[in-house]
């Protein structure tokens, strides 16, 4: 870690405190004396620079000498000032003039061309691929600052309590959140990235979106699709995309000469009223046909942004070498309103100390795209006062001091005792739905009582029942924790009492390693991949006379271990022993009697029309000793390493999982004898240009030994028979009956889903207001025992139009088909 610290000190050598350096400060204003915020300032013929703060104040730490300081900001003429720095701090204020782009030079240069802007953009598009690939690798130091502010509060809500809680002034303004980070960013073609964060600082609570690392603000308009993480599901067409002229109108506003370069100002407007498009201006260097500056924006009313109404993106490029240009600064600024609360803010990045095509050590790029130093979050205010290139405003400095003082107060016994009393106070209405959580003041010990809606239940097997369940968590240290979850269950109709306990011991968060064990007795679902919760099954049974879930009795014990043995290779294995017995319906209560509907047998294989009190045979009492294992392979696994562990990120390649399950016969009385194996291939959120993202899952396998097994040992499928489901989860059948297609043979299932996020928003204002998504999908299942099922669906997140049919040739033919509307929930 010492070498990383030394690298960052070198990278920010000019902005790090030194006895031989002096501070150059000043204020940047326009011709009327108004401050110009976020001006880019950098030293000519170097890769060192900074950005002015929100009040136009800047600072540079420089060794004694004479410098040409360049001041750049879109909308103003670039200015170069010669400044001599001595052995003491000095002030140098700058006034910038409005940019002037002459049109007579345009007429002279492009007098033979019908449309000057299109001619220029054709040259830019010819060079875009070259500029994407011009630097095979580079490294730089990055400082990122973010501020989220509340701009106003409805007067009816601006009471003293609200002002105190949010720390607002009398006009309802205040800082909700601010952050800073210092990182070293490294890149190597084609897509190797490694970022090392040396320092992080946060104040306040960020509950929406944020950009705290350098990779978050790698804004590259040369790419065809521009991604705005956190604020938009779909990508945006870049004005410099290879197919940009199909989506944008270009207008040349004028030409000027800055720093020896002829610069064209191109105004960009979308050809369509709604869609994922930018508006604003881009500045192009004549001859090189490269981007000089960017000043673009997108709006929610036309482009379907999340959370904010307007997002502006400004970017300045500088020459690193004679042929390579890189961003000197990038800024995202935003505004929005929620229920009358108006908010705004910005995230600004400053890039320094570029090294083009550096020599990286062997095995430098390992898939770790972010590493946060163990002491990154503990840097003191004095460190930041010396290290930050963008000075704080007085408002920001006051907010930091106030929140730092409050953080110190939060460590006192007085506060911790008060917090513990407040947090541990039970809210009975909240407990009904969300449960109850309590912890001691050190947060080392915590207790969670599961909500009442999961505790009190009804089904036709047990009648009304109680399932009392709690979870105790002991946090030993940052890397070790123990979770114990005991449960007591009693059915008042069948008089069956169950008691069980689950134990998890996490011992290595850097490899997702843990030991786990479960033992006791319980009433379990015959479909071991899950059907309906106790709560939803209670509602459907009592209100709709649909006793969907079928149960059996089990006394069991199992233990296992999981660990990521290599990056992208995750292994899990366990051994279980259980004694199983069949159960039958004993209760037939209902709140509403549904015409032409009757409760069904607890035997899922009983033919239609079988009475609910049926005691037909499904399986004998049996014992099962079963070994199960799985291996998951994530190719090109990317991950972040934080002080508290390793966090894997989605891969651009599918994930492969191999599963194996074996039942052992005649060992400690075990009756089962089977071998089952399957393979899953899946991937989520595959971006498909501008149309949204796709997801898929394909699974296949079967029993290559099925000498002795029972219904709960079959391969079951995740389906649904009610009208509520999660339309965004890939890998489940939205309308498949829970038990009909379970198999003891071979199977193949496939799932595909595509989300057209925002496509309907642009056409239907009501859907745009509700923030819904258009979804199309298809599921397919076939099993060796002659059962096939297909379903297709299209709709918007909560409203799904469904066409499905199932065919069963195992006995009587059965056809299920129809066209219906279902209400889906996330």
Tab-separated table of C-alpha atoms in Angstrom, residues 386-621:
chain	number	residue	atom	x	y	z
A	386	UNK	CA	-3.790	20.339	1.766
A	387	UNK	CA	-4.789	17.765	-0.846
A	388	UNK	CA	-7.997	18.987	-2.485
A	389	UNK	CA	-7.501	20.965	-5.726
A	390	UNK	CA	-10.983	22.577	-5.656
A	391	UNK	CA	-11.324	24.883	-2.646
A	392	UNK	CA	-14.401	24.614	-0.472
A	393	UNK	CA	-16.963	27.358	-0.472
A	394	UNK	CA	-17.761	28.894	2.910
A	395	UNK	CA	-21.117	27.089	2.831
A	396	UNK	CA	-19.452	23.724	2.143
A	397	UNK	CA	-16.792	24.283	4.781
A	398	UNK	CA	-19.447	25.110	7.393
A	399	UNK	CA	-21.403	22.000	6.453
A	400	UNK	CA	-18.329	19.778	6.791
A	401	UNK	CA	-17.471	21.189	10.204
A	402	UNK	CA	-21.013	20.832	11.465
A	403	UNK	CA	-21.389	17.271	10.231
A	404	UNK	CA	-17.910	16.307	11.478
A	405	UNK	CA	-18.829	17.609	14.914
A	406	UNK	CA	-22.042	15.628	14.821
A	407	UNK	CA	-20.117	12.481	13.804
A	408	UNK	CA	-17.915	12.919	16.850
A	409	UNK	CA	-20.971	13.421	19.038
A	410	UNK	CA	-22.467	10.214	17.641
A	411	UNK	CA	-19.572	8.303	19.202
A	412	UNK	CA	-20.373	9.493	22.727
A	413	UNK	CA	-22.159	7.304	25.270
A	414	UNK	CA	-24.896	9.912	25.658
A	415	UNK	CA	-25.806	9.752	21.988
A	416	UNK	CA	-25.410	5.979	21.708
A	417	UNK	CA	-27.666	5.420	24.712
A	418	UNK	CA	-30.283	7.760	23.276
A	419	UNK	CA	-30.007	6.168	19.827
A	420	UNK	CA	-30.325	2.690	21.246
A	421	UNK	CA	-33.449	3.657	23.156
A	422	UNK	CA	-34.964	5.274	20.054
A	423	UNK	CA	-34.073	2.485	17.628
A	424	UNK	CA	-35.177	-0.274	19.958
A	425	UNK	CA	-38.579	1.265	20.595
A	426	UNK	CA	-41.159	-1.007	19.022
A	427	UNK	CA	-43.544	0.394	16.433
A	428	UNK	CA	-46.478	-2.008	16.484
A	429	UNK	CA	-48.005	-1.074	13.088
A	430	UNK	CA	-44.542	-1.304	11.555
A	431	UNK	CA	-43.918	-4.663	13.204
A	432	UNK	CA	-47.000	-6.099	11.528
A	433	UNK	CA	-45.442	-5.607	8.079
A	434	UNK	CA	-41.708	-5.019	8.518
A	435	UNK	CA	-40.839	-6.795	11.739
A	436	UNK	CA	-38.890	-5.481	14.696
A	437	UNK	CA	-35.135	-4.883	14.934
A	438	UNK	CA	-33.075	-4.045	18.004
A	439	UNK	CA	-29.364	-3.729	18.706
A	440	UNK	CA	-27.012	-2.663	21.460
A	441	UNK	CA	-25.234	0.659	21.247
A	442	UNK	CA	-22.032	-0.861	19.890
A	443	UNK	CA	-24.060	-2.535	17.103
A	444	UNK	CA	-22.121	-5.733	17.790
A	445	UNK	CA	-25.291	-7.583	18.739
A	446	UNK	CA	-28.590	-7.251	16.930
A	447	UNK	CA	-31.919	-9.031	17.014
A	448	UNK	CA	-34.608	-9.194	14.357
A	449	UNK	CA	-38.123	-10.513	14.962
A	450	UNK	CA	-39.865	-11.475	11.740
A	451	UNK	CA	-43.093	-9.538	10.997
A	452	UNK	CA	-46.504	-10.659	12.132
A	453	UNK	CA	-47.719	-11.260	8.578
A	454	UNK	CA	-45.042	-13.981	8.346
A	455	UNK	CA	-45.801	-15.311	11.830
A	456	UNK	CA	-49.547	-15.914	11.770
A	457	UNK	CA	-50.723	-18.055	8.876
A	458	UNK	CA	-53.334	-20.468	7.578
A	459	UNK	CA	-53.209	-23.460	5.238
A	460	UNK	CA	-55.394	-26.513	4.753
A	461	UNK	CA	-52.747	-28.883	6.155
A	462	UNK	CA	-52.078	-27.184	9.492
A	463	UNK	CA	-55.082	-24.907	9.777
A	464	UNK	CA	-54.299	-21.674	11.561
A	465	UNK	CA	-50.753	-21.629	12.838
A	466	UNK	CA	-47.919	-19.712	14.419
A	467	UNK	CA	-44.424	-19.557	12.923
A	468	UNK	CA	-42.371	-17.571	15.461
A	469	UNK	CA	-38.972	-16.737	14.016
A	470	UNK	CA	-36.125	-14.511	15.199
A	471	UNK	CA	-32.605	-13.842	13.975
A	472	UNK	CA	-29.655	-12.966	16.182
A	473	UNK	CA	-26.489	-11.526	14.638
A	474	UNK	CA	-23.195	-11.250	16.469
A	475	UNK	CA	-20.635	-9.097	14.649
A	476	UNK	CA	-17.280	-10.312	15.919
A	477	UNK	CA	-15.182	-7.913	13.830
A	478	UNK	CA	-15.148	-6.494	10.299
A	479	UNK	CA	-14.457	-9.941	8.845
A	480	UNK	CA	-16.323	-12.383	11.086
A	481	UNK	CA	-19.983	-12.629	12.032
A	482	UNK	CA	-22.337	-15.260	13.411
A	483	UNK	CA	-26.064	-15.458	12.622
A	484	UNK	CA	-28.398	-17.752	14.541
A	485	UNK	CA	-32.023	-18.082	13.422
A	486	UNK	CA	-34.291	-20.258	15.602
A	487	UNK	CA	-37.949	-20.875	14.718
A	488	UNK	CA	-40.954	-22.452	16.423
A	489	UNK	CA	-43.976	-23.545	14.403
A	490	UNK	CA	-47.300	-25.000	15.486
A	491	UNK	CA	-50.399	-25.919	13.488
A	492	UNK	CA	-53.582	-25.789	15.560
A	493	UNK	CA	-55.488	-28.200	13.335
A	494	UNK	CA	-52.990	-31.055	12.837
A	495	UNK	CA	-51.358	-30.451	16.258
A	496	UNK	CA	-47.834	-30.653	14.804
A	497	UNK	CA	-45.108	-28.771	16.666
A	498	UNK	CA	-41.822	-27.978	14.904
A	499	UNK	CA	-38.598	-26.411	16.116
A	500	UNK	CA	-35.484	-25.708	14.063
A	501	UNK	CA	-32.418	-23.520	13.949
A	502	UNK	CA	-30.190	-22.124	11.208
A	503	UNK	CA	-26.594	-21.040	11.767
A	504	UNK	CA	-24.338	-19.005	9.459
A	505	UNK	CA	-20.726	-18.189	10.257
A	506	UNK	CA	-19.068	-15.774	7.831
A	507	UNK	CA	-15.313	-15.870	8.189
A	508	UNK	CA	-13.790	-14.328	5.052
A	509	UNK	CA	-15.642	-11.535	3.194
A	510	UNK	CA	-12.802	-11.301	0.675
A	511	UNK	CA	-13.728	-14.769	-0.628
A	512	UNK	CA	-17.447	-14.813	0.251
A	513	UNK	CA	-16.714	-17.723	2.578
A	514	UNK	CA	-19.046	-19.064	5.229
A	515	UNK	CA	-20.033	-22.198	7.122
A	516	UNK	CA	-23.734	-22.937	7.464
A	517	UNK	CA	-25.867	-25.509	9.265
A	518	UNK	CA	-29.564	-26.194	9.837
A	519	UNK	CA	-31.239	-28.760	12.052
A	520	UNK	CA	-34.591	-29.509	13.633
A	521	UNK	CA	-38.063	-30.221	12.312
A	522	UNK	CA	-40.384	-28.291	10.033
A	523	UNK	CA	-43.357	-28.423	7.679
A	524	UNK	CA	-41.880	-27.866	4.214
A	525	UNK	CA	-43.050	-27.179	0.676
A	526	UNK	CA	-42.911	-30.179	-1.675
A	527	UNK	CA	-41.483	-27.837	-4.314
A	528	UNK	CA	-38.032	-27.105	-2.906
A	529	UNK	CA	-37.321	-24.112	-5.148
A	530	UNK	CA	-40.240	-22.167	-3.651
A	531	UNK	CA	-43.836	-21.392	-4.427
A	532	UNK	CA	-45.751	-18.889	-2.283
A	533	UNK	CA	-44.901	-17.343	1.067
A	534	UNK	CA	-46.943	-18.185	4.155
A	535	UNK	CA	-48.554	-14.748	3.910
A	536	UNK	CA	-49.674	-14.936	0.253
A	537	UNK	CA	-50.740	-18.550	0.620
A	538	UNK	CA	-52.874	-17.538	3.619
A	539	UNK	CA	-54.599	-14.843	1.555
A	540	UNK	CA	-55.233	-17.064	-1.460
A	541	UNK	CA	-56.511	-19.893	0.729
A	542	UNK	CA	-58.910	-17.879	2.865
A	543	UNK	CA	-60.059	-15.335	0.282
A	544	UNK	CA	-59.875	-17.211	-3.026
A	545	UNK	CA	-60.232	-20.829	-1.930
A	546	UNK	CA	-56.932	-21.670	-3.618
A	547	UNK	CA	-54.736	-23.850	-1.397
A	548	UNK	CA	-51.847	-23.694	-3.825
A	549	UNK	CA	-48.972	-24.880	-1.599
A	550	UNK	CA	-48.548	-28.577	-0.758
A	551	UNK	CA	-46.652	-29.584	2.389
A	552	UNK	CA	-44.789	-32.497	3.945
A	553	UNK	CA	-43.115	-33.158	7.323
A	554	UNK	CA	-39.342	-33.312	7.775
A	555	UNK	CA	-36.854	-33.866	10.603
A	556	UNK	CA	-33.482	-32.836	9.257
A	557	UNK	CA	-29.916	-31.756	9.770
A	558	UNK	CA	-27.466	-30.359	7.260
A	559	UNK	CA	-24.212	-28.481	7.093
A	560	UNK	CA	-22.080	-26.996	4.336
A	561	UNK	CA	-19.389	-24.558	3.268
A	562	UNK	CA	-18.959	-22.063	0.444
A	563	UNK	CA	-15.962	-20.110	-0.820
A	564	UNK	CA	-14.630	-18.307	-3.866
A	565	UNK	CA	-11.476	-20.337	-4.447
A	566	UNK	CA	-10.250	-18.251	-7.370
A	567	UNK	CA	-11.462	-14.992	-8.812
A	568	UNK	CA	-14.609	-15.953	-10.699
A	569	UNK	CA	-14.715	-19.538	-9.365
A	570	UNK	CA	-17.198	-20.078	-6.531
A	571	UNK	CA	-17.703	-23.489	-4.910
A	572	UNK	CA	-20.430	-24.607	-2.551
A	573	UNK	CA	-21.062	-28.001	-1.002
A	574	UNK	CA	-23.129	-29.586	1.751
A	575	UNK	CA	-24.408	-32.817	3.257
A	576	UNK	CA	-27.927	-33.301	4.639
A	577	UNK	CA	-29.903	-36.028	6.361
A	578	UNK	CA	-33.673	-35.949	6.700
A	579	UNK	CA	-36.624	-38.100	7.686
A	580	UNK	CA	-39.716	-37.243	5.587
A	581	UNK	CA	-43.387	-38.156	5.924
A	582	UNK	CA	-46.528	-37.316	3.977
A	583	UNK	CA	-49.141	-34.883	5.311
A	584	UNK	CA	-52.842	-34.435	4.507
A	585	UNK	CA	-55.392	-31.640	4.654
A	586	UNK	CA	-57.036	-31.271	8.061
A	587	UNK	CA	-58.741	-27.867	7.869
A	588	UNK	CA	-61.118	-26.334	5.328
A	589	UNK	CA	-61.848	-22.827	6.629
A	590	UNK	CA	-62.490	-19.945	4.234
A	591	UNK	CA	-63.691	-16.388	4.513
A	592	UNK	CA	-65.322	-16.346	1.105
A	593	UNK	CA	-66.919	-19.258	-0.701
A	594	UNK	CA	-65.990	-19.131	-4.383
A	595	UNK	CA	-68.576	-20.582	-6.751
A	596	UNK	CA	-67.439	-23.656	-8.684
A	597	UNK	CA	-64.157	-23.819	-6.772
A	598	UNK	CA	-63.081	-26.314	-4.132
A	599	UNK	CA	-59.955	-26.897	-2.108
A	600	UNK	CA	-57.630	-29.469	-3.678
A	601	UNK	CA	-55.842	-32.464	-2.202
A	602	UNK	CA	-52.435	-32.021	-0.545
A	603	UNK	CA	-51.206	-34.614	-3.024
A	604	UNK	CA	-50.142	-32.564	-6.075
A	605	UNK	CA	-50.384	-35.632	-8.314
A	606	UNK	CA	-54.006	-36.384	-7.409
A	607	UNK	CA	-56.245	-36.094	-10.482
A	608	UNK	CA	-58.612	-33.103	-10.861
A	609	UNK	CA	-61.795	-33.473	-8.852
A	610	UNK	CA	-60.136	-35.380	-6.012
A	611	UNK	CA	-61.751	-34.351	-2.690
A	612	UNK	CA	-59.765	-32.024	-0.453
A	613	UNK	CA	-59.736	-34.569	2.386
A	614	UNK	CA	-58.066	-37.110	0.105
A	615	UNK	CA	-55.460	-39.413	1.743
A	616	UNK	CA	-54.082	-40.878	-1.473
A	617	UNK	CA	-50.518	-42.181	-1.430
A	618	UNK	CA	-47.694	-39.900	-2.633
A	619	UNK	CA	-44.621	-41.343	-0.921
A	620	UNK	CA	-43.840	-43.597	2.071
A	621	UNK	CA	-42.030	-42.441	5.173
